[in-house]
XYZ file of C-alpha atoms in Angstrom:
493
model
C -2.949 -4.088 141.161
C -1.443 -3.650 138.052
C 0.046 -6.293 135.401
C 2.225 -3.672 134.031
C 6.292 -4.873 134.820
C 8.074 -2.407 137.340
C 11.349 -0.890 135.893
C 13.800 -3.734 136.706
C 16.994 -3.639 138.877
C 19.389 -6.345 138.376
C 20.713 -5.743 141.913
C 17.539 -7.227 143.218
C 15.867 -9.857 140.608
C 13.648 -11.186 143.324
C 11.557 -7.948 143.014
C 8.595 -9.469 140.274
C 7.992 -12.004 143.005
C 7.737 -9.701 145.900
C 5.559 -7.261 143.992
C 3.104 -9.927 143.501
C 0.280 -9.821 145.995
C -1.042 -13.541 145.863
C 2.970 -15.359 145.993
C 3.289 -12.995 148.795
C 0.552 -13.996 150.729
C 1.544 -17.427 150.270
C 5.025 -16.467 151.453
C 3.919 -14.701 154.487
C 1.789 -17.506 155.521
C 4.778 -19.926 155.538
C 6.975 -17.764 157.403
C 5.109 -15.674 159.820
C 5.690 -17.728 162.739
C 3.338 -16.917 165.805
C 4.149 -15.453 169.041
C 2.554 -16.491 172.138
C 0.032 -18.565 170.359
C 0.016 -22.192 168.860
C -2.684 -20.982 166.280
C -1.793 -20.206 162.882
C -3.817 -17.429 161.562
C -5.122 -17.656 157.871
C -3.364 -14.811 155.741
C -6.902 -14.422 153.630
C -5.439 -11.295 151.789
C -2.244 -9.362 150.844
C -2.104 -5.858 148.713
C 0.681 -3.709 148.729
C 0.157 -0.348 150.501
C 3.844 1.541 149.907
C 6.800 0.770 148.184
C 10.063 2.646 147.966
C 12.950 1.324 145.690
C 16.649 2.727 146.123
C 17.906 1.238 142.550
C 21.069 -0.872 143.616
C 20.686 0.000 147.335
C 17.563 -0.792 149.405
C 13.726 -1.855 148.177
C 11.107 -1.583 151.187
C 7.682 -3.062 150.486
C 4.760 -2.003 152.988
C 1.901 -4.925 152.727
C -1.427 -5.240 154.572
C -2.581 -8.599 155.278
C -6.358 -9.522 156.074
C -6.214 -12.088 158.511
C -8.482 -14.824 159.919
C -8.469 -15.871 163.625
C -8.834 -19.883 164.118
C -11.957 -20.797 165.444
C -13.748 -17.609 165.818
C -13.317 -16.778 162.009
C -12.566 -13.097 162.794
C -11.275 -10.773 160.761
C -8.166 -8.462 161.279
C -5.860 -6.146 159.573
C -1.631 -6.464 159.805
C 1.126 -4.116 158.060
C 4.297 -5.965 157.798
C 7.412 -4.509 155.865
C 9.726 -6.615 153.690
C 13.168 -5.025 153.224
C 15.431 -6.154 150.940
C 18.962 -4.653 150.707
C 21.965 -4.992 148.521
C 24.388 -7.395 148.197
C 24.332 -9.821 151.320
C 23.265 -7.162 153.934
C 19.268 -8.390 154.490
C 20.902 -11.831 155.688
C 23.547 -9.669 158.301
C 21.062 -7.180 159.374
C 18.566 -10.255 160.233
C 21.186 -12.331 161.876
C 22.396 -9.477 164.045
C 18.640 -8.476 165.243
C 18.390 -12.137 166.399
C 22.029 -11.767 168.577
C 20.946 -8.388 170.030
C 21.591 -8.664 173.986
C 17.995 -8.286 176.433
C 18.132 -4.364 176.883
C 16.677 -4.736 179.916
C 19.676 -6.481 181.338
C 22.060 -4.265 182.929
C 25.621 -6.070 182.168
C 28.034 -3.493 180.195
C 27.705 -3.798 176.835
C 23.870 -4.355 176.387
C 21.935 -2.271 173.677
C 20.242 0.982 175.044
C 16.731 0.859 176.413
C 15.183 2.312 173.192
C 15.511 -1.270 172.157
C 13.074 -2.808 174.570
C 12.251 -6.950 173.397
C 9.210 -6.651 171.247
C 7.955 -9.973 173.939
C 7.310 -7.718 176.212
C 5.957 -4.918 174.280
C 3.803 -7.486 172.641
C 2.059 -8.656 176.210
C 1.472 -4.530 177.178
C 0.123 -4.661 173.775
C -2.150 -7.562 174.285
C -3.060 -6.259 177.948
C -4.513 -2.860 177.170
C -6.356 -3.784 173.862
C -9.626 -4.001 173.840
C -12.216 -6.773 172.977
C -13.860 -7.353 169.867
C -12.962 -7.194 166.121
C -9.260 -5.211 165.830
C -8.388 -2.889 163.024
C -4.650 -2.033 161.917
C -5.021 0.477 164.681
C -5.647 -1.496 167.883
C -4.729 -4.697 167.440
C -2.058 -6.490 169.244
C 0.918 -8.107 167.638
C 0.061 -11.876 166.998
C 3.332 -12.742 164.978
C 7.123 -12.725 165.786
C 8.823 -9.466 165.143
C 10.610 -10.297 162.354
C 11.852 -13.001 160.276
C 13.903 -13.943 157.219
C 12.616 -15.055 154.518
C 15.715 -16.706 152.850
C 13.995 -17.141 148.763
C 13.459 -13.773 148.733
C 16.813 -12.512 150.566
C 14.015 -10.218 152.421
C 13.903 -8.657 156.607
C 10.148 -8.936 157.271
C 9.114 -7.049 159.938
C 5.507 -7.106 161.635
C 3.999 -3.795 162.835
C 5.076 -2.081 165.401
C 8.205 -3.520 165.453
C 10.729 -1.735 163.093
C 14.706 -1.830 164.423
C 15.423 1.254 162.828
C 12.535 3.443 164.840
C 13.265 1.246 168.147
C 10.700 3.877 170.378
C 7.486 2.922 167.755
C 6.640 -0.118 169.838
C 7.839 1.829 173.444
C 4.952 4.247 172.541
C 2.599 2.077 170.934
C 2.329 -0.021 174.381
C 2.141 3.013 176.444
C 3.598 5.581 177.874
C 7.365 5.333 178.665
C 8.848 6.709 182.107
C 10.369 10.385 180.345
C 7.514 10.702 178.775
C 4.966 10.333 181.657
C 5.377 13.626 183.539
C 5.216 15.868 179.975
C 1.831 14.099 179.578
C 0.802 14.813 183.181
C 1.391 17.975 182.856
C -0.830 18.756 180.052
C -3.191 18.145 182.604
C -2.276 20.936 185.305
C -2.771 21.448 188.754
C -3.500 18.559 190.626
C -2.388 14.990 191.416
C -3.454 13.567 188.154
C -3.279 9.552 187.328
C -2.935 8.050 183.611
C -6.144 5.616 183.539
C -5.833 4.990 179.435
C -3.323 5.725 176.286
C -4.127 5.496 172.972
C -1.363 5.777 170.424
C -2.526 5.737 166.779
C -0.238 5.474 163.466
C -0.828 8.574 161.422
C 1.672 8.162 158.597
C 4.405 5.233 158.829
C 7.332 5.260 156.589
C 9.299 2.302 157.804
C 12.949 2.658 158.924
C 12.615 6.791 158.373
C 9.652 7.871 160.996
C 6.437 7.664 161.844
C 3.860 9.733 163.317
C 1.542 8.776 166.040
C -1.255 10.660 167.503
C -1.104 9.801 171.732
C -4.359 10.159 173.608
C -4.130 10.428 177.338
C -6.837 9.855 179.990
C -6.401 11.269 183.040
C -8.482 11.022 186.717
C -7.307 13.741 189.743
C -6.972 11.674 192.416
C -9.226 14.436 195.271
C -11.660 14.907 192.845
C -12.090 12.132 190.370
C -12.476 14.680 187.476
C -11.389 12.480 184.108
C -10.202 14.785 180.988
C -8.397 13.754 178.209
C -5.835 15.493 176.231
C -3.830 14.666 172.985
C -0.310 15.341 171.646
C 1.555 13.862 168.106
C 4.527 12.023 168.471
C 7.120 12.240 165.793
C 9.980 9.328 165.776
C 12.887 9.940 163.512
C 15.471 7.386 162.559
C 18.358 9.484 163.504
C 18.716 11.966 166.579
C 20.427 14.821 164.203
C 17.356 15.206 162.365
C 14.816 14.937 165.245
C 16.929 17.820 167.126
C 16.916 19.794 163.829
C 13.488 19.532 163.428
C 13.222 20.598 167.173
C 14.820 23.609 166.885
C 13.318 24.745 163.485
C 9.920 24.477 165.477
C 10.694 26.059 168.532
C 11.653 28.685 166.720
C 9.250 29.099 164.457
C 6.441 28.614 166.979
C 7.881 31.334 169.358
C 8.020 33.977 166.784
C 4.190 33.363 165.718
C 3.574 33.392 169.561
C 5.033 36.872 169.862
C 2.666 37.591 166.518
C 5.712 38.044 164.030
C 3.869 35.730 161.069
C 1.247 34.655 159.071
C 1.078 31.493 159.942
C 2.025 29.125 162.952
C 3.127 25.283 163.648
C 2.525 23.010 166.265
C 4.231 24.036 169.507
C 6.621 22.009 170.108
C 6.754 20.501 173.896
C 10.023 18.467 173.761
C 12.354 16.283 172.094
C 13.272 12.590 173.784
C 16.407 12.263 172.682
C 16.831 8.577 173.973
C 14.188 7.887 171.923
C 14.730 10.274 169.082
C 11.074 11.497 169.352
C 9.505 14.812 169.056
C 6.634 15.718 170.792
C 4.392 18.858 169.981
C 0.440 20.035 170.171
C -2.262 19.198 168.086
C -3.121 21.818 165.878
C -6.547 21.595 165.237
C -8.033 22.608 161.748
C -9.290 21.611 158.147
C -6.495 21.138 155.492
C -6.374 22.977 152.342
C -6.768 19.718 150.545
C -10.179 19.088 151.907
C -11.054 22.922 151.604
C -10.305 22.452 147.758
C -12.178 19.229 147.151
C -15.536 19.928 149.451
C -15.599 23.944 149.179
C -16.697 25.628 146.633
C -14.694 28.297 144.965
C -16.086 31.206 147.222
C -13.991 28.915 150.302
C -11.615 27.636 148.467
C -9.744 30.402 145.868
C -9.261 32.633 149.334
C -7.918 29.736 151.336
C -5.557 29.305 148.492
C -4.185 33.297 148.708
C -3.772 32.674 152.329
C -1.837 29.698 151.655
C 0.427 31.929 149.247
C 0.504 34.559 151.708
C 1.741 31.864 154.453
C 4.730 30.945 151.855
C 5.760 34.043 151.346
C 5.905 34.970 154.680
C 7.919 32.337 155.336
C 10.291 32.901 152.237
C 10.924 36.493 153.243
C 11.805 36.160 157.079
C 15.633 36.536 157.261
C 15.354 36.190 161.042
C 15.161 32.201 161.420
C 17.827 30.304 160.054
C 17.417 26.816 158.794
C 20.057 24.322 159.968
C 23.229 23.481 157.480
C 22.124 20.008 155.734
C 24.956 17.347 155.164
C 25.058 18.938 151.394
C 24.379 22.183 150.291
C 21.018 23.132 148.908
C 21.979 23.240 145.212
C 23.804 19.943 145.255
C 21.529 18.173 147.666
C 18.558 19.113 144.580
C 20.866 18.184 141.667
C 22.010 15.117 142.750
C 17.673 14.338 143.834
C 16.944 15.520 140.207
C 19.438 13.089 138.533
C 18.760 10.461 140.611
C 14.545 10.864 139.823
C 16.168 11.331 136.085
C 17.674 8.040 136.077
C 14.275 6.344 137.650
C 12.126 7.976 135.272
C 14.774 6.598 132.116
C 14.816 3.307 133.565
C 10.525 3.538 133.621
C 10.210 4.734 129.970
C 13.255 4.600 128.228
C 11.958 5.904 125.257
C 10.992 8.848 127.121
C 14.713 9.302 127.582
C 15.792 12.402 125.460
C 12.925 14.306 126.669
C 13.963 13.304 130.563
C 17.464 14.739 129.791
C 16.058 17.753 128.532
C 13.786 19.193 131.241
C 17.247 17.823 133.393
C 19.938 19.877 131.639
C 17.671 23.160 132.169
C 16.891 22.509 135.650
C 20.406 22.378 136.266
C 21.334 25.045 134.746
C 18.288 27.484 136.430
C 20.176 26.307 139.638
C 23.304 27.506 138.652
C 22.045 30.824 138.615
C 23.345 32.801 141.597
C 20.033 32.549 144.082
C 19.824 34.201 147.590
C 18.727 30.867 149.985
C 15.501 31.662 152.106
C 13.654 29.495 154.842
C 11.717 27.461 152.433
C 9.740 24.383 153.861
C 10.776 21.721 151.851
C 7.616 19.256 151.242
C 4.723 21.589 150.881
C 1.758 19.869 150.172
C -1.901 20.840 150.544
C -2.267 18.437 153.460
C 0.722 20.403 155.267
C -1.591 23.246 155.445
C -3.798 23.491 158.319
C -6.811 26.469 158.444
C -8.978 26.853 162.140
C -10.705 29.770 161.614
C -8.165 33.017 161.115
C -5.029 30.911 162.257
C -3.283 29.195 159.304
C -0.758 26.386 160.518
C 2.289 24.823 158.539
C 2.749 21.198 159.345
C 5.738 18.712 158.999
C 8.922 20.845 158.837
C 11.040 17.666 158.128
C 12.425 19.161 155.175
C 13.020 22.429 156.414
C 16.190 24.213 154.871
C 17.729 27.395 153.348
C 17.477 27.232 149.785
C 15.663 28.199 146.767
C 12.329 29.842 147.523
C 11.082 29.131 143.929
C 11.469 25.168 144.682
C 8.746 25.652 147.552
C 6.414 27.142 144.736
C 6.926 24.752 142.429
C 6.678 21.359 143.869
C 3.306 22.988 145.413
C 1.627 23.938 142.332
C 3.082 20.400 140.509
C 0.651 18.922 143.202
C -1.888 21.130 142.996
C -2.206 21.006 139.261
C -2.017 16.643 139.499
C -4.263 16.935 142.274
C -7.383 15.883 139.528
C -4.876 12.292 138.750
C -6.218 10.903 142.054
C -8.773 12.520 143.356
C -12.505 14.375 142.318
C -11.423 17.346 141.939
C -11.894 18.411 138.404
C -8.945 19.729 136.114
C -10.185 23.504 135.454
C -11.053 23.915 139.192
C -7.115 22.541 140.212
C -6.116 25.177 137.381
C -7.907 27.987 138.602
C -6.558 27.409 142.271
C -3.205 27.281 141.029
C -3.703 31.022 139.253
C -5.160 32.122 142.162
C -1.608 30.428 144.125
C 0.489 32.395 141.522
C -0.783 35.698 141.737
C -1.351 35.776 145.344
C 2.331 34.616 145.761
C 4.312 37.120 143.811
C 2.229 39.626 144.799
C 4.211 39.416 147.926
C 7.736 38.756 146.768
C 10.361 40.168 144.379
C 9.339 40.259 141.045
C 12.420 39.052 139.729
C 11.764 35.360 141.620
C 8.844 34.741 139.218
C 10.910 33.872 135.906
C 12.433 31.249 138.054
C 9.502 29.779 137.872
C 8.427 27.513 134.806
C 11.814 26.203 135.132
C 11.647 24.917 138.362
C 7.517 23.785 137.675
C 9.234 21.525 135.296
C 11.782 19.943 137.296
C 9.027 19.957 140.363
C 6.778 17.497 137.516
C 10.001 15.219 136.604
C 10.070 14.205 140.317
C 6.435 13.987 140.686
C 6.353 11.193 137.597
C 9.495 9.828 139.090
C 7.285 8.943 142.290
C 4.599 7.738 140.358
C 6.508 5.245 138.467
C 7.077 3.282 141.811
C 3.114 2.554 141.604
C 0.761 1.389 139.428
C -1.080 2.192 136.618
C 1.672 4.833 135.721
C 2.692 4.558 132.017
C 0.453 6.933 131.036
C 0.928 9.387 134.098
C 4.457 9.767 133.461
C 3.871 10.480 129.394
C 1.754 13.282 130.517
C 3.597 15.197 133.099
C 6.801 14.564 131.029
C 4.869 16.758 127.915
C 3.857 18.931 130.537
C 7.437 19.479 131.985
C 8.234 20.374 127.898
C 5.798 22.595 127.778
C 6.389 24.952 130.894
C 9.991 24.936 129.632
C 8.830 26.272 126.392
C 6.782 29.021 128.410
C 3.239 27.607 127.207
C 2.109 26.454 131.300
C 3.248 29.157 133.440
């Protein structure tokens, strides 16, 4: 960790402590109380594994803990999430969780059955686990839900609970009743019989969603033939966007079915709307990002142009038609841009003028009267998905009408970091990102690409603005701020 200072935010001065691994640890061992249990597990460990920072609003911290059992001396893994919130909301939010009514109580009045006590979750939990050392993964709940930690003005919650994603610890304890027969019949024909489930985090950004990968076992009942079969679960924090999502993928999926596109996305099977969770295939597959760090070039560079292809595909269909967001596009990005702006002043103030720059053009470039396309939103190498000539497009989350260019950009800004954190060596990320280029507007109007090194620079100001919410960033954000300069200047792209 670090010993570099965080930018600070006066609406939250408790922030140096709860950045600091060790006084947490200390903390969480005081106030973890234990559920079901009289022992008090040793909290051996504590490193911080996300952390999100709304300045004046909201800070979530994601810690793992290493934990020792009592008298067995076993080891274990446990995510909890501190949130602390502006003003005196962390104390209201905690003391309302603790009033919430027994959902499974029937009176008029009670809260909805997405919000199912953790108790009982926690003994499903407990029940279907198996022996031997746990991981994060697979081991049951051996701490209250959540607590307040009153020094710290901070909501701790202890994987899986999380009262903003109420169905996380529904499916993490097994299948619930609506989503029993969609599993079953995965399965076809037959009179088929759950025997085991399997529900394993894939990505977990507390109180927005989570992803879960659910594997079913299944026995016929004539025959006693087993199989297995697995599905992703998406949970959102609110139903709007879950249904969006939905519908975005349906569609999507239905036109690559009927072989209108390059590319396809994981079939969706149905949205829960009780528990705001979408539920879709597996798409099976190796993602560009481990294509361009274990291939060589003769794998990799036309894995890339397929990629571009994909985008482009995507960019040009005037058929679907993303869902209206709350703000329109060009708002919705200048007021993200500012907002990353202000982080990235706060960071390195000295960096300021240079910030305001690369702002004011982006701004402007937006200005510009642009024709919205489908563009997906958060492309990343990871989002893309090869199994031999199918290409999938995962997590459509961000899925909107808007600038195509924006798509482009934020995907080479990766691409060309990609060496900041990873093996792969600069001239190798470069070369990919040619290759990205030229494949791209090959296959789109030519008039798109002076949009470009505009755009690339914003797409870099919000990339350092992310950084500078981890460690070891000072020097990060210097760089991609020069480099933001220079593709304004016309010297990168």
């Amino acid at each position: 960790m670090s010993t570099k200072p965080f930018p600070a935010d006066p609406s939250f001065p408790q922030l140096r402590s709860a950045r600091d691994p060790e006084l947490m640890r200390e903390v969480f061992q005081r106030h973890l109380q234990p559920l079901g249990k009289k022992e008090v597990y040793r909290i051996r460990e504590c490193w911080i594994s996300r952390f999100f920072h709304q300045q004046a609003q909201r800070c979530t911290i994601q810690y793992t803990l290493r934990l020792e059992e009592p008298g067995t001396g076993r080891e274990r893994s446990q995510l909890v999430t501190g949130t602390m919130y502006d003003k005196d909301r962390t104390r209201r939010i905690s003391e309302n969780l603790r009033q919430r009514p027994d959902p499974r109580s029937k009176a008029p009045g009670d809260a909805p059955p997405a919000f199912a006590p953790f108790r009982h979750m926690w003994e499903k939990l407990r029940r279907r686990s198996n022996p031997g050392p746990k991981t994060l993964d697979d081991a049951p709940p051996f701490f209250e839900p959540f607590s307040y930690v009153p020094e710290l003005d901070m909501l701790v919650e202890v994987f899986p609970y999380d009262h903003q994603l109420p169905a996380l610890s529904l499916l993490m304890a097994g299948p619930p009743p609506e989503l029993e027969p969609l599993l079953l019949a995965r399965f076809g024909p037959g009179d088929w019989r759950i025997e085991a489930w399997d529900a394993e985090p894939v990505r977990y950004l507390a109180g927005t969603r989570v992803v879960l990968r659910l594997t079913t076992r299944a026995r016929e009942a004539a025959s006693s033939q087993a199989e297995e079969r697995r599905l992703y679960a998406k949970i959102y924090h609110t139903g709007e966007m879950g249904e969006r999502v939905h519908r975005v993928a349906r569609t999507l999926w239905e036109k690559a079915s009927a072989g209108g596109e390059r590319f396809t996305v994981g079939r969706p099977i149905a949205y829960l709307d009780g528990l705001r969770t979408l539920i879709q295939e597996e798409v099976p597959g190796t993602t560009l990002q481990d294509k361009l760090l274990r291939e060589g070039d003769d794998e990799a560079i036309p894995a890339v142009r397929r990629a571009a292809r994909a985008l482009a595909a995507l960019h040009l269909d005037r058929v679907v038609v993303a869902p209206r967001p709350r703000l329109p596009w060009k708002e919705r990005e200048v007021t993200m841009l500012e907002g990353k702006g202000g982080l990235l002043r706060r960071a390195r103030p000295r960096l300021g003028p240079e910030i305001e720059e690369v702002i004011r053009a982006v701004v402007a470039s937006l200005e510009e009267e642009v024709s919205p396309a489908p563009t997906h939103g958060d492309l990343k190498p990871e989002h893309i998905l090869f199994d031999g000539d199918r290409l999938a497009l995962l997590d459509l989350d961000s899925f909107l009408e808007a600038e195509p260019v924006l798509d482009v950009a934020r995907f080479l800004a990766l691409l060309a970091t990609m060496p900041l954190h990873s093996t792969l060596p600069q001239d190798r990320a470069w070369t990919y990102a040619r290759a990205f280029v030229e494949e791209y507007f090959a296959h789109v109007p030519e008039s798109w690409r002076a949009r470009l090194p505009i755009l690339y620079a914003g797409a870099l100001l919000r990339l350092a603005a992310e950084i500078s919410q981890g460690s070891n960033w000072h020097d990060r954000i210097e760089a991609l701020v020069e480099e933001a300069k220079g593709s304004l200047a016309g010297k990168v792209w």
